[in-house]
Short mmCIF file of C-alpha atoms and ligand atoms in Angstrom, two decimals:
data_model
loop_
_atom_site.label_atom_id
_atom_site.label_comp_id
_atom_site.label_asym_id
_atom_site.label_seq_id
_atom_site.Cartn_x
_atom_site.Cartn_y
_atom_site.Cartn_z
CA MET V 162 -6.86 2.64 10.57
CA LYS V 163 -7.40 5.92 12.43
CA PHE V 164 -4.33 8.11 12.13
CA ASN V 165 -3.09 10.73 14.59
CA ILE V 166 -2.02 14.03 13.04
CA LEU V 167 -0.13 16.72 14.90
CA VAL V 168 -0.55 20.31 13.68
CA VAL V 169 2.15 22.73 14.86
CA ASP V 170 1.74 26.48 14.29
CA ASP V 171 2.12 29.50 16.53
CA GLU V 172 -0.92 31.14 14.95
CA LEU V 173 -3.99 29.91 16.77
CA ASN V 174 -6.30 30.46 13.78
CA ILE V 175 -4.25 28.39 11.40
CA ARG V 176 -3.72 25.60 13.91
CA VAL V 177 -7.37 25.30 14.76
CA GLY V 178 -8.54 25.81 11.17
CA LEU V 179 -6.34 23.09 9.73
CA GLY V 180 -7.18 20.84 12.66
CA LYS V 181 -10.93 21.21 12.08
CA SER V 182 -10.61 20.53 8.38
CA LEU V 183 -8.54 17.38 8.91
CA GLU V 184 -10.84 16.21 11.65
CA MET V 185 -13.65 16.26 9.11
CA ASP V 186 -11.55 13.95 6.94
CA GLY V 187 -11.66 11.44 9.77
CA TYR V 188 -8.29 11.93 11.47
CA SER V 189 -7.54 12.43 15.17
CA ILE V 190 -5.97 15.83 15.60
CA PHE V 191 -3.44 17.10 18.13
CA LEU V 192 -2.33 20.73 18.29
CA ALA V 193 0.91 22.38 19.45
CA GLU V 194 2.03 26.01 19.31
CA ASP V 195 5.75 25.38 18.89
CA GLY V 196 8.37 22.70 18.44
CA ASN V 197 8.89 21.97 22.11
CA GLU V 198 5.24 21.46 22.75
CA ALA V 199 5.06 19.25 19.66
CA LEU V 200 7.81 16.98 20.99
CA LYS V 201 5.97 16.70 24.30
CA VAL V 202 2.85 15.54 22.49
CA MET V 203 4.86 13.00 20.50
CA LEU V 204 6.19 11.46 23.69
CA LYS V 205 2.66 10.83 24.91
CA VAL V 206 0.83 9.90 21.73
CA GLU V 207 1.90 7.83 18.75
CA ILE V 208 1.72 10.49 16.02
CA ASP V 209 1.52 9.30 12.39
CA LEU V 210 2.02 12.62 10.61
CA VAL V 211 3.23 16.10 11.55
CA ILE V 212 2.22 19.31 9.79
CA SER V 213 4.44 22.14 10.97
CA ASP V 214 5.02 25.81 10.38
CA LEU V 215 8.65 26.83 9.90
CA ARG V 216 8.91 30.09 11.81
CA MET V 217 7.80 29.78 15.40
CA PRO V 218 9.09 31.17 18.67
CA GLY V 219 10.84 28.60 20.86
CA LEU V 220 11.84 25.53 18.89
CA SER V 221 11.53 26.37 15.17
CA GLY V 222 10.10 24.15 12.45
CA GLU V 223 13.58 23.39 11.10
CA GLU V 224 14.79 22.21 14.47
CA LEU V 225 11.64 20.22 15.09
CA LEU V 226 12.09 18.51 11.71
CA LYS V 227 15.64 17.48 12.60
CA LYS V 228 14.54 16.04 15.93
CA ILE V 229 11.71 14.10 14.32
CA SER V 230 13.99 12.74 11.58
CA ASN V 231 16.30 11.44 14.27
CA SER V 232 13.87 10.08 16.79
CA TYR V 233 10.89 9.19 14.61
CA PRO V 234 12.40 8.56 11.17
CA THR V 235 9.26 6.97 9.75
CA VAL V 236 6.90 9.80 10.70
CA PRO V 237 6.37 12.08 7.67
CA VAL V 238 6.53 15.86 8.20
CA ILE V 239 4.73 18.34 5.96
CA ILE V 240 6.13 21.86 6.20
CA LEU V 241 3.99 25.01 5.98
CA THR V 242 5.65 28.17 4.80
CA GLY V 243 4.63 31.78 4.33
CA HIS V 244 5.19 33.70 1.12
CA GLY V 245 8.80 34.46 0.32
CA THR V 246 10.29 31.65 2.34
CA VAL V 247 10.11 28.92 -0.27
CA GLU V 248 13.87 28.66 -0.11
CA ASN V 249 13.61 27.59 3.52
CA ALA V 250 11.07 25.00 2.51
CA VAL V 251 13.46 23.60 -0.06
CA ASN V 252 16.11 23.29 2.64
CA ALA V 253 13.58 21.53 4.80
CA MET V 254 12.97 19.01 2.03
CA ARG V 255 16.66 18.32 2.05
CA ASP V 256 16.50 17.72 5.78
CA GLY V 257 13.88 15.05 5.25
CA ALA V 258 10.52 16.83 5.11
CA TYR V 259 7.92 14.82 3.21
CA ASP V 260 6.67 17.86 1.29
CA PHE V 261 5.80 21.51 1.81
CA MET V 262 2.82 23.81 1.25
CA THR V 263 2.69 27.56 1.01
CA LYS V 264 0.25 29.60 3.05
CA PRO V 265 -2.59 30.28 2.65
CA VAL V 266 -3.16 26.56 2.67
CA ASN V 267 -5.30 25.07 -0.06
CA LEU V 268 -7.37 22.59 1.93
CA ASP V 269 -8.07 20.27 -1.00
CA ARG V 270 -4.40 19.96 -1.76
CA LEU V 271 -3.68 19.41 1.92
CA THR V 272 -6.17 16.54 2.03
CA LEU V 273 -4.44 14.87 -0.91
CA LEU V 274 -0.97 15.40 0.46
CA VAL V 275 -1.93 14.02 3.86
CA LYS V 276 -3.47 10.95 2.26
CA ARG V 277 -0.34 10.31 0.23
CA ALA V 278 2.00 10.82 3.16
CA LEU V 279 -0.03 8.46 5.32
CA SER V 280 -0.01 5.69 2.72
CA SER V 281 3.68 5.05 3.37
CA ARG V 282 3.02 5.34 7.07
CA GLU V 283 0.42 2.65 6.63
CA LEU V 284 3.12 0.33 5.26
CA VAL V 285 5.15 0.88 8.39
CA LEU V 286 2.22 -0.06 10.55
CA GLN V 287 1.44 -3.09 8.38
CA HIS V 288 5.02 -4.25 8.72
CA ARG V 289 4.79 -3.84 12.48
CA ALA V 290 1.73 -6.05 12.54
CA LEU V 291 3.65 -8.69 10.58
CA LYS V 292 6.55 -8.37 12.98
CA GLU V 293 4.20 -9.04 15.87
CA GLU V 294 2.80 -12.04 14.03
CA VAL V 295 6.32 -13.42 13.61
CA GLU V 296 7.04 -12.88 17.29
CA LYS V 297 3.81 -14.56 18.32
CA LEU V 298 4.58 -17.53 16.10
CA GLU V 299 8.03 -17.76 17.60
CA LYS V 300 6.65 -17.71 21.13
CA LYS V 301 4.11 -20.36 20.36
CA ARG V 302 6.80 -22.65 19.04
CA ASN V 303 9.61 -21.85 21.41
CA TYR V 304 11.54 -24.83 20.08
CA SER V 305 12.52 -23.52 16.70
CA ASN V 306 12.86 -20.55 14.45
CA ILE V 307 11.05 -22.06 11.53
CA ILE V 308 8.63 -19.54 10.12
CA GLY V 309 5.60 -20.40 8.07
CA LYS V 310 1.87 -20.08 8.11
CA SER V 311 1.04 -22.01 4.95
CA ALA V 312 -1.00 -25.17 5.36
CA GLN V 313 2.03 -27.18 4.21
CA MET V 314 4.27 -25.73 6.93
CA GLN V 315 1.56 -26.16 9.57
CA LYS V 316 1.47 -29.85 8.65
CA ILE V 317 5.22 -30.04 9.02
CA PHE V 318 5.04 -28.46 12.47
CA GLU V 319 2.48 -31.06 13.52
CA LEU V 320 4.56 -33.87 12.14
CA LEU V 321 7.65 -32.52 13.91
CA VAL V 322 5.98 -32.51 17.30
CA GLN V 323 4.64 -35.98 16.68
CA VAL V 324 7.84 -37.59 15.43
CA ALA V 325 10.54 -35.81 17.40
CA PRO V 326 10.17 -37.70 20.70
CA SER V 327 10.47 -41.12 19.02
CA LYS V 328 13.72 -42.67 17.94
CA ALA V 329 12.48 -43.28 14.41
CA SER V 330 14.86 -42.35 11.61
CA VAL V 331 13.69 -39.36 9.63
CA LEU V 332 14.48 -38.53 6.03
CA ILE V 333 14.00 -34.86 5.19
CA THR V 334 13.54 -34.16 1.50
CA GLY V 335 13.16 -31.00 -0.53
CA GLU V 336 14.94 -28.69 -2.94
CA SER V 337 18.01 -26.76 -1.94
CA GLY V 338 17.32 -23.93 0.48
CA VAL V 339 13.85 -25.01 1.66
CA GLY V 340 14.95 -25.37 5.28
CA LYS V 341 15.94 -29.03 5.67
CA GLU V 342 18.69 -28.25 8.15
CA LEU V 343 16.35 -26.08 10.23
CA VAL V 344 13.89 -28.95 10.46
CA ALA V 345 16.68 -31.34 11.46
CA ASP V 346 17.67 -28.90 14.21
CA ALA V 347 14.11 -28.73 15.44
CA LEU V 348 13.79 -32.53 15.42
CA HIS V 349 16.74 -32.77 17.74
CA GLN V 350 15.71 -29.90 20.00
CA LEU V 351 12.21 -31.30 20.38
CA SER V 352 13.35 -34.83 21.10
CA THR V 353 14.15 -36.33 24.47
CA ARG V 354 17.78 -36.13 23.31
CA GLY V 355 17.73 -32.34 23.13
CA ASP V 356 20.42 -31.93 25.79
CA GLN V 357 22.67 -34.56 24.21
CA PRO V 358 25.01 -33.95 21.26
CA PHE V 359 23.68 -32.97 17.85
CA VAL V 360 26.33 -33.90 15.32
CA LYS V 361 26.11 -32.72 11.73
CA VAL V 362 27.92 -34.34 8.83
CA HIS V 363 27.95 -32.69 5.46
CA CYS V 364 28.42 -35.83 3.40
CA ALA V 365 29.04 -34.15 0.05
CA ALA V 366 31.90 -32.04 1.37
CA LEU V 367 34.19 -34.98 2.18
CA SER V 368 36.04 -37.35 -0.09
CA GLU V 369 35.11 -41.05 0.14
CA SER V 370 37.93 -42.15 2.42
CA LEU V 371 37.75 -39.07 4.59
CA LEU V 372 34.01 -39.49 5.02
CA GLU V 373 34.46 -43.03 6.27
CA SER V 374 37.00 -42.09 8.93
CA GLU V 375 35.00 -38.97 9.77
CA LEU V 376 31.88 -41.02 10.42
CA PHE V 377 33.38 -44.05 12.09
CA GLY V 378 36.72 -42.80 13.39
CA HIS V 379 40.03 -44.60 13.00
CA GLU V 380 42.56 -46.49 15.06
CA LYS V 381 46.07 -45.26 15.58
CA GLY V 382 48.26 -46.01 12.56
CA SER V 383 45.40 -47.23 10.38
CA PHE V 384 46.68 -45.11 7.52
CA THR V 385 49.45 -42.62 6.92
CA GLY V 386 48.61 -39.57 8.94
CA ALA V 387 46.44 -41.43 11.43
CA VAL V 388 48.65 -40.51 14.34
CA GLY V 389 46.27 -41.24 17.15
CA LEU V 390 42.94 -42.85 17.74
CA LYS V 391 40.16 -40.69 16.47
CA LYS V 392 36.54 -41.00 17.45
CA GLY V 393 34.10 -40.78 14.58
CA ARG V 394 30.91 -38.74 14.44
CA PHE V 395 28.74 -41.76 15.21
CA GLU V 396 30.64 -42.20 18.46
CA LEU V 397 30.52 -38.50 19.27
CA ALA V 398 26.78 -38.49 18.71
CA ASP V 399 26.22 -41.30 21.22
CA ARG V 400 22.87 -40.76 23.03
CA GLY V 401 22.21 -37.79 20.76
CA THR V 402 21.30 -37.24 17.12
CA ILE V 403 23.43 -37.47 14.00
CA PHE V 404 22.39 -35.41 11.00
CA LEU V 405 23.60 -36.84 7.70
CA ASP V 406 23.19 -33.99 5.26
CA GLU V 407 23.18 -34.76 1.52
CA ILE V 408 22.92 -38.47 2.14
CA GLY V 409 22.37 -39.02 -1.59
CA GLU V 410 26.06 -38.34 -2.18
CA ILE V 411 27.60 -41.22 -0.21
CA ASN V 412 29.18 -44.24 -1.84
CA GLN V 413 28.20 -47.88 -1.55
CA SER V 414 30.75 -48.95 1.06
CA VAL V 415 29.74 -46.16 3.46
CA GLN V 416 26.10 -46.98 2.74
CA ILE V 417 26.66 -50.55 3.96
CA LYS V 418 28.35 -49.34 7.13
CA ILE V 419 25.53 -46.94 7.92
CA LEU V 420 23.01 -49.67 7.27
CA ARG V 421 24.80 -51.79 9.85
CA VAL V 422 24.65 -48.99 12.44
CA LEU V 423 20.92 -48.79 11.84
CA GLN V 424 20.44 -52.52 12.15
CA GLU V 425 22.88 -53.44 14.87
CA LYS V 426 23.74 -50.12 16.52
CA ALA V 427 27.37 -51.10 16.09
CA PHE V 428 30.39 -50.47 13.85
CA GLU V 429 34.19 -50.73 13.77
CA ARG V 430 36.60 -47.84 13.47
CA VAL V 431 38.66 -47.68 10.28
CA GLY V 432 41.61 -50.06 10.71
CA GLY V 433 40.11 -51.51 13.89
CA GLU V 434 38.70 -54.86 15.00
CA LYS V 435 36.83 -53.84 18.10
CA THR V 436 33.10 -53.35 17.76
CA VAL V 437 31.87 -50.01 19.08
CA GLN V 438 28.30 -49.72 20.33
CA THR V 439 26.40 -46.54 19.79
CA ASP V 440 22.93 -45.23 20.48
CA VAL V 441 22.14 -42.55 17.95
CA ARG V 442 19.07 -41.20 16.30
CA ILE V 443 19.64 -40.75 12.60
CA VAL V 444 18.20 -37.83 10.68
CA ALA V 445 19.19 -37.59 7.02
CA ALA V 446 18.49 -35.06 4.31
CA THR V 447 18.74 -34.93 0.56
CA ASN V 448 17.65 -32.80 -2.35
CA ARG V 449 17.98 -35.77 -4.70
CA ASP V 450 15.25 -38.13 -5.71
CA LEU V 451 16.47 -41.21 -3.86
CA LYS V 452 13.91 -43.47 -5.53
CA LYS V 453 15.52 -42.62 -8.83
CA GLU V 454 19.00 -43.11 -7.37
CA ILE V 455 17.87 -46.60 -6.30
CA GLU V 456 16.63 -47.35 -9.81
CA ASP V 457 19.93 -46.18 -11.24
CA GLY V 458 21.78 -48.42 -8.83
CA ASN V 459 23.44 -45.59 -6.89
CA PHE V 460 21.62 -45.97 -3.60
CA ARG V 461 20.78 -49.10 -1.60
CA GLU V 462 17.11 -49.77 -1.32
CA ASP V 463 17.45 -51.42 2.13
CA LEU V 464 19.23 -48.35 3.47
CA PHE V 465 16.58 -46.09 2.00
CA TYR V 466 13.79 -47.90 3.84
CA ARG V 467 15.71 -47.78 7.11
CA LEU V 468 16.35 -44.05 6.79
CA ASN V 469 12.92 -43.21 5.49
CA VAL V 470 10.88 -44.54 8.41
CA VAL V 471 9.33 -41.09 8.55
CA ASN V 472 9.58 -38.73 5.61
CA ILE V 473 9.30 -34.99 6.06
CA HIS V 474 9.01 -33.34 2.68
CA ILE V 475 9.39 -29.58 2.57
CA PRO V 476 7.74 -28.11 -0.52
CA PRO V 477 9.52 -25.40 -2.52
CA LEU V 478 8.70 -21.80 -1.62
CA ARG V 479 6.86 -21.20 -4.92
CA GLU V 480 4.29 -23.78 -3.80
CA ARG V 481 3.62 -22.00 -0.49
CA LYS V 482 3.62 -18.37 -1.42
CA GLU V 483 1.65 -17.47 1.72
CA ASP V 484 4.92 -17.82 3.63
CA ILE V 485 6.82 -15.24 1.60
CA GLN V 486 5.50 -12.11 3.30
CA LEU V 487 6.09 -13.42 6.80
CA LEU V 488 9.57 -14.74 6.00
CA ALA V 489 10.48 -11.46 4.30
CA ALA V 490 9.33 -9.44 7.31
CA SER V 491 11.35 -11.62 9.63
CA PHE V 492 14.53 -11.43 7.52
CA LEU V 493 14.05 -7.68 7.12
CA ASN V 494 14.03 -7.22 10.89
CA GLU V 495 17.00 -9.48 11.36
CA PHE V 496 19.17 -7.65 8.84
CA ALA V 497 17.96 -4.17 9.74
CA GLU V 498 19.06 -4.86 13.30
CA GLU V 499 22.35 -6.38 12.20
CA ASN V 500 23.12 -3.36 10.03
CA ASN V 501 21.78 -0.79 12.46
CA LYS V 502 19.26 0.53 9.97
CA SER V 503 15.76 1.67 10.69
CA ILE V 504 13.87 0.07 7.86
CA GLU V 505 10.27 -0.49 8.66
CA GLY V 506 8.52 -1.94 5.69
CA ILE V 507 8.32 -3.06 2.10
CA ASP V 508 6.40 -1.00 -0.43
CA PRO V 509 3.57 -2.63 -2.40
CA LYS V 510 5.49 -2.90 -5.70
CA ALA V 511 8.45 -4.58 -4.03
CA ALA V 512 6.16 -6.86 -2.02
CA MET V 513 4.42 -7.83 -5.26
CA ALA V 514 7.76 -8.64 -6.90
CA LEU V 515 8.74 -10.83 -3.94
CA TYR V 516 5.41 -12.60 -4.21
CA ASN V 517 5.53 -13.16 -7.95
CA TYR V 518 9.11 -14.39 -8.22
CA SER V 519 9.58 -18.16 -8.44
CA TRP V 520 12.47 -18.43 -5.92
CA PRO V 521 14.49 -21.27 -7.48
CA GLY V 522 16.87 -20.98 -4.49
CA ASN V 523 13.91 -21.08 -2.09
CA VAL V 524 14.10 -19.55 1.40
CA ARG V 525 17.88 -19.20 1.24
CA GLU V 526 17.54 -17.00 -1.85
CA LEU V 527 14.79 -14.93 -0.22
CA ARG V 528 16.97 -14.44 2.83
CA ASN V 529 19.95 -13.31 0.73
CA CYS V 530 17.69 -11.05 -1.27
CA LEU V 531 16.48 -9.26 1.87
CA GLU V 532 19.97 -8.94 3.22
CA SER V 533 21.13 -7.12 0.10
CA ALA V 534 17.93 -5.06 -0.03
CA VAL V 535 18.48 -3.87 3.54
CA VAL V 536 22.09 -2.97 2.80
CA LEU V 537 21.15 -1.10 -0.39
CA CYS V 538 18.07 0.65 0.97
CA LYS V 539 18.57 4.39 1.44
CA LYS V 540 15.15 5.14 2.89
CA HIS V 541 13.00 3.59 5.55
CA ILE V 542 10.99 1.38 3.26
CA ILE V 543 12.32 -1.24 0.85
CA SER V 544 11.40 -0.35 -2.72
CA ILE V 545 11.64 -2.21 -5.98
CA ASP V 546 14.98 -0.51 -6.73
CA ASP V 547 16.54 -2.29 -3.75
CA LEU V 548 15.72 -5.73 -5.15
CA PRO V 549 17.95 -7.72 -7.52
CA PRO V 550 17.08 -7.27 -11.21
CA ALA V 551 16.08 -10.92 -11.56
CA LEU V 552 12.96 -10.15 -9.53
CA THR V 553 11.78 -7.35 -11.73
CA GLU V 554 12.65 -8.74 -15.13
CA GLU V 555 9.75 -10.04 -17.09
CA PRO V 556 9.63 -13.81 -17.31
CA GLU V 557 10.88 -15.36 -20.52
CA GLY V 558 8.64 -15.35 -23.57
CA ASN V 559 7.32 -12.79 -25.98
CA TYR V 560 5.11 -10.15 -24.52
CA ILE V 561 2.92 -7.46 -25.90
CA LYS V 562 2.42 -4.42 -23.74
CA ILE V 563 -1.17 -3.30 -23.72
CA THR V 564 -1.83 -0.16 -21.75
CA MET V 565 -4.97 0.02 -19.65
CA GLY V 566 -7.62 2.35 -20.99
CA ILE V 567 -7.62 1.37 -24.65
CA SER V 568 -10.59 -0.10 -26.49
CA LEU V 569 -11.04 -3.76 -27.34
CA ALA V 570 -10.64 -2.93 -31.03
CA GLU V 571 -7.33 -1.19 -30.42
CA ALA V 572 -6.12 -4.15 -28.37
CA GLU V 573 -7.17 -6.52 -31.13
CA LYS V 574 -5.27 -4.48 -33.68
CA ILE V 575 -2.11 -4.62 -31.55
CA ILE V 576 -2.41 -8.37 -31.08
CA ILE V 577 -2.99 -9.02 -34.79
CA ARG V 578 -0.12 -6.81 -35.89
CA ASN V 579 2.31 -8.38 -33.40
CA THR V 580 1.34 -11.92 -34.25
CA LEU V 581 1.71 -11.17 -37.97
CA ASN V 582 5.13 -9.70 -37.28
CA GLN V 583 6.17 -12.71 -35.25
CA GLU V 584 5.06 -15.00 -38.09
CA LYS V 585 6.80 -12.80 -40.65
CA GLY V 586 3.51 -11.95 -42.34
CA ASN V 587 2.39 -15.55 -42.81
CA LYS V 588 -1.41 -15.27 -42.71
CA SER V 589 -2.43 -18.88 -42.34
CA LYS V 590 -0.07 -19.40 -39.39
CA THR V 591 -1.29 -16.18 -37.81
CA ALA V 592 -4.92 -17.17 -38.27
CA ASP V 593 -4.17 -20.54 -36.64
CA ILE V 594 -2.50 -18.95 -33.62
CA LEU V 595 -5.33 -16.47 -33.17
CA GLY V 596 -7.93 -19.18 -33.61
CA ILE V 597 -9.78 -17.47 -36.46
CA GLY V 598 -10.29 -18.29 -40.13
CA ARG V 599 -8.13 -16.80 -42.87
CA LYS V 600 -11.07 -14.85 -44.27
CA THR V 601 -11.77 -13.26 -40.90
CA LEU V 602 -8.11 -12.36 -40.56
CA HIS V 603 -8.11 -10.67 -43.97
CA ARG V 604 -11.21 -8.70 -43.07
CA LYS V 605 -9.67 -7.55 -39.80
CA ILE V 606 -6.41 -6.57 -41.50
CA HIS V 607 -8.52 -4.46 -43.79
CA ASP V 608 -10.69 -3.00 -41.00
CA TYR V 609 -7.73 -2.03 -38.90
CA GLY V 610 -5.88 -0.44 -41.82
CA LEU V 611 -3.03 -2.91 -41.73
CA GLU V 612 -3.08 -3.66 -45.48
CA ASP V 613 -0.12 -1.46 -46.20
CA GLU V 614 1.97 -3.46 -43.84
CA PHE V 615 0.75 -6.95 -44.56
CA LEU V 616 -1.37 -7.15 -47.73
CA ARG V 617 0.86 -6.30 -50.59
N1 ATP F 957 10.83 -21.75 7.34
C1 ATP F 957 11.92 -21.02 7.55
N2 ATP F 957 11.93 -20.03 8.46
C2 ATP F 957 13.03 -19.28 8.67
N3 ATP F 957 14.18 -19.44 8.02
C3 ATP F 957 14.25 -20.41 7.10
C4 ATP F 957 13.12 -21.26 6.82
N4 ATP F 957 13.49 -22.14 5.87
C5 ATP F 957 14.78 -21.87 5.57
N5 ATP F 957 15.25 -20.84 6.30
C6 ATP F 957 16.59 -20.25 6.20
O1 ATP F 957 17.02 -20.40 4.86
C7 ATP F 957 18.37 -20.83 4.78
C8 ATP F 957 18.47 -22.17 4.10
O2 ATP F 957 17.90 -23.17 4.92
P1 ATP F 957 18.59 -24.61 5.12
O3 ATP F 957 20.08 -24.49 5.18
O4 ATP F 957 17.90 -25.31 6.24
O5 ATP F 957 18.17 -25.25 3.71
P2 ATP F 957 18.46 -26.70 3.15
O6 ATP F 957 17.15 -27.25 2.73
O7 ATP F 957 19.26 -27.48 4.14
O8 ATP F 957 19.31 -26.38 1.85
P3 ATP F 957 20.46 -27.28 1.12
O9 ATP F 957 19.75 -28.43 0.46
O10 ATP F 957 21.03 -26.35 0.10
O11 ATP F 957 21.43 -27.69 2.17
C9 ATP F 957 18.88 -20.83 6.20
O12 ATP F 957 19.48 -19.57 6.48
C10 ATP F 957 17.62 -21.01 7.02
O13 ATP F 957 17.78 -20.44 8.30
MG1 MG F 958 21.25 -28.10 4.06
#
């Protein structure tokens, strides 16, 4: 990446001198003699870093800093100050300057500072690239907002396009939060029924009797409270798609009725005699293992085969970690916009934590995590402090911290001492765990000066 640096100073010598030195470090340099001129340059060129003097005629460094913080919040500003004005520099830090340097400028220190300041700028640009990738993906698949570049998700996209136009029943399986409902949406949108009703039924949310009248409707007076005729969801979905969410939760009598709709495209309303014809495409979803439910006698095998003409299985997020970065970038943009915040990236530590976490709640949990991170974030980049503690806690188990830079012998000593401690000094158990003989263990205890602790 070639970065553009803007040097602002009213003294020609300083401006040109700093510019030359930074140019030799491989940056593109732009020069301005006061704040106003600097702003003009920034309108024309995308500047990645500003180095500015404080005292200048025209628009001063302080005022320039304020304008940049407002209009270009992710562009770092390094302030230059003469002797005796350090106090002003401290104020500037409070106003959002990245750092300050006193004149005469130490060029080596400047090089370091510039490098450091640009590393966070690099994150911003990386995030922008991801954002563009998300947008491109969305354009390519104008039918849905399902994001994913993993091989598994690519396969699902292919399957979707292939299956959607048919009338085949589809069973979507996968853990909670993997995106089953999104896929059901896409199936409907992509089908020839896209402009017809898409009716969703959350089967687990309704009691048995309510579910039956919800699905199939009821005749007037069929039970107390049934004041008028009510059309059921199967009738409302006529010519469209019905989405039966959490199908694993329905009872046997509703299972039989649904089976009949699949076989005969007909049903009766609750308390009614008349047969109602309907033409619906059935998409069902579950996070249960229906095969096991069949074995346990909770789910009808014949219904399973009718529903499962095509199976779309969405793997958990931990099995397609390549999707995490893209999903996170997309949720970040969504929530930054919703909360009117200019957050333009995720720092490497936080990104690593997102990647390493196992996401038991899958994409839904990732989405919630980014929403809270955006709300908590006080800067322009999400950092590890903005993430929930669960993501940064060490996984369960006993750990030994070994700092980089120590010798193999030192590491061995630490491992032996900790294992002995864990085994309460039992040498044969410790030797077993470490995969060495008892004699070797004794020798090492001696060599590492651990006798006082363990050989009494
Ligand atoms: N691939 C994806 N791209 C973008 N957003 C996604 C993706 N997968 C899931 N989401 C989002 O994650 C959340 C959960 O997805 P959804 O409700 O479809 O999951 P589900 O599998 O139906 O979960 P449950 O079994 O708990 O009902 C939603 O906000 C959804 O928009
Ligand atoms: Mg769902």
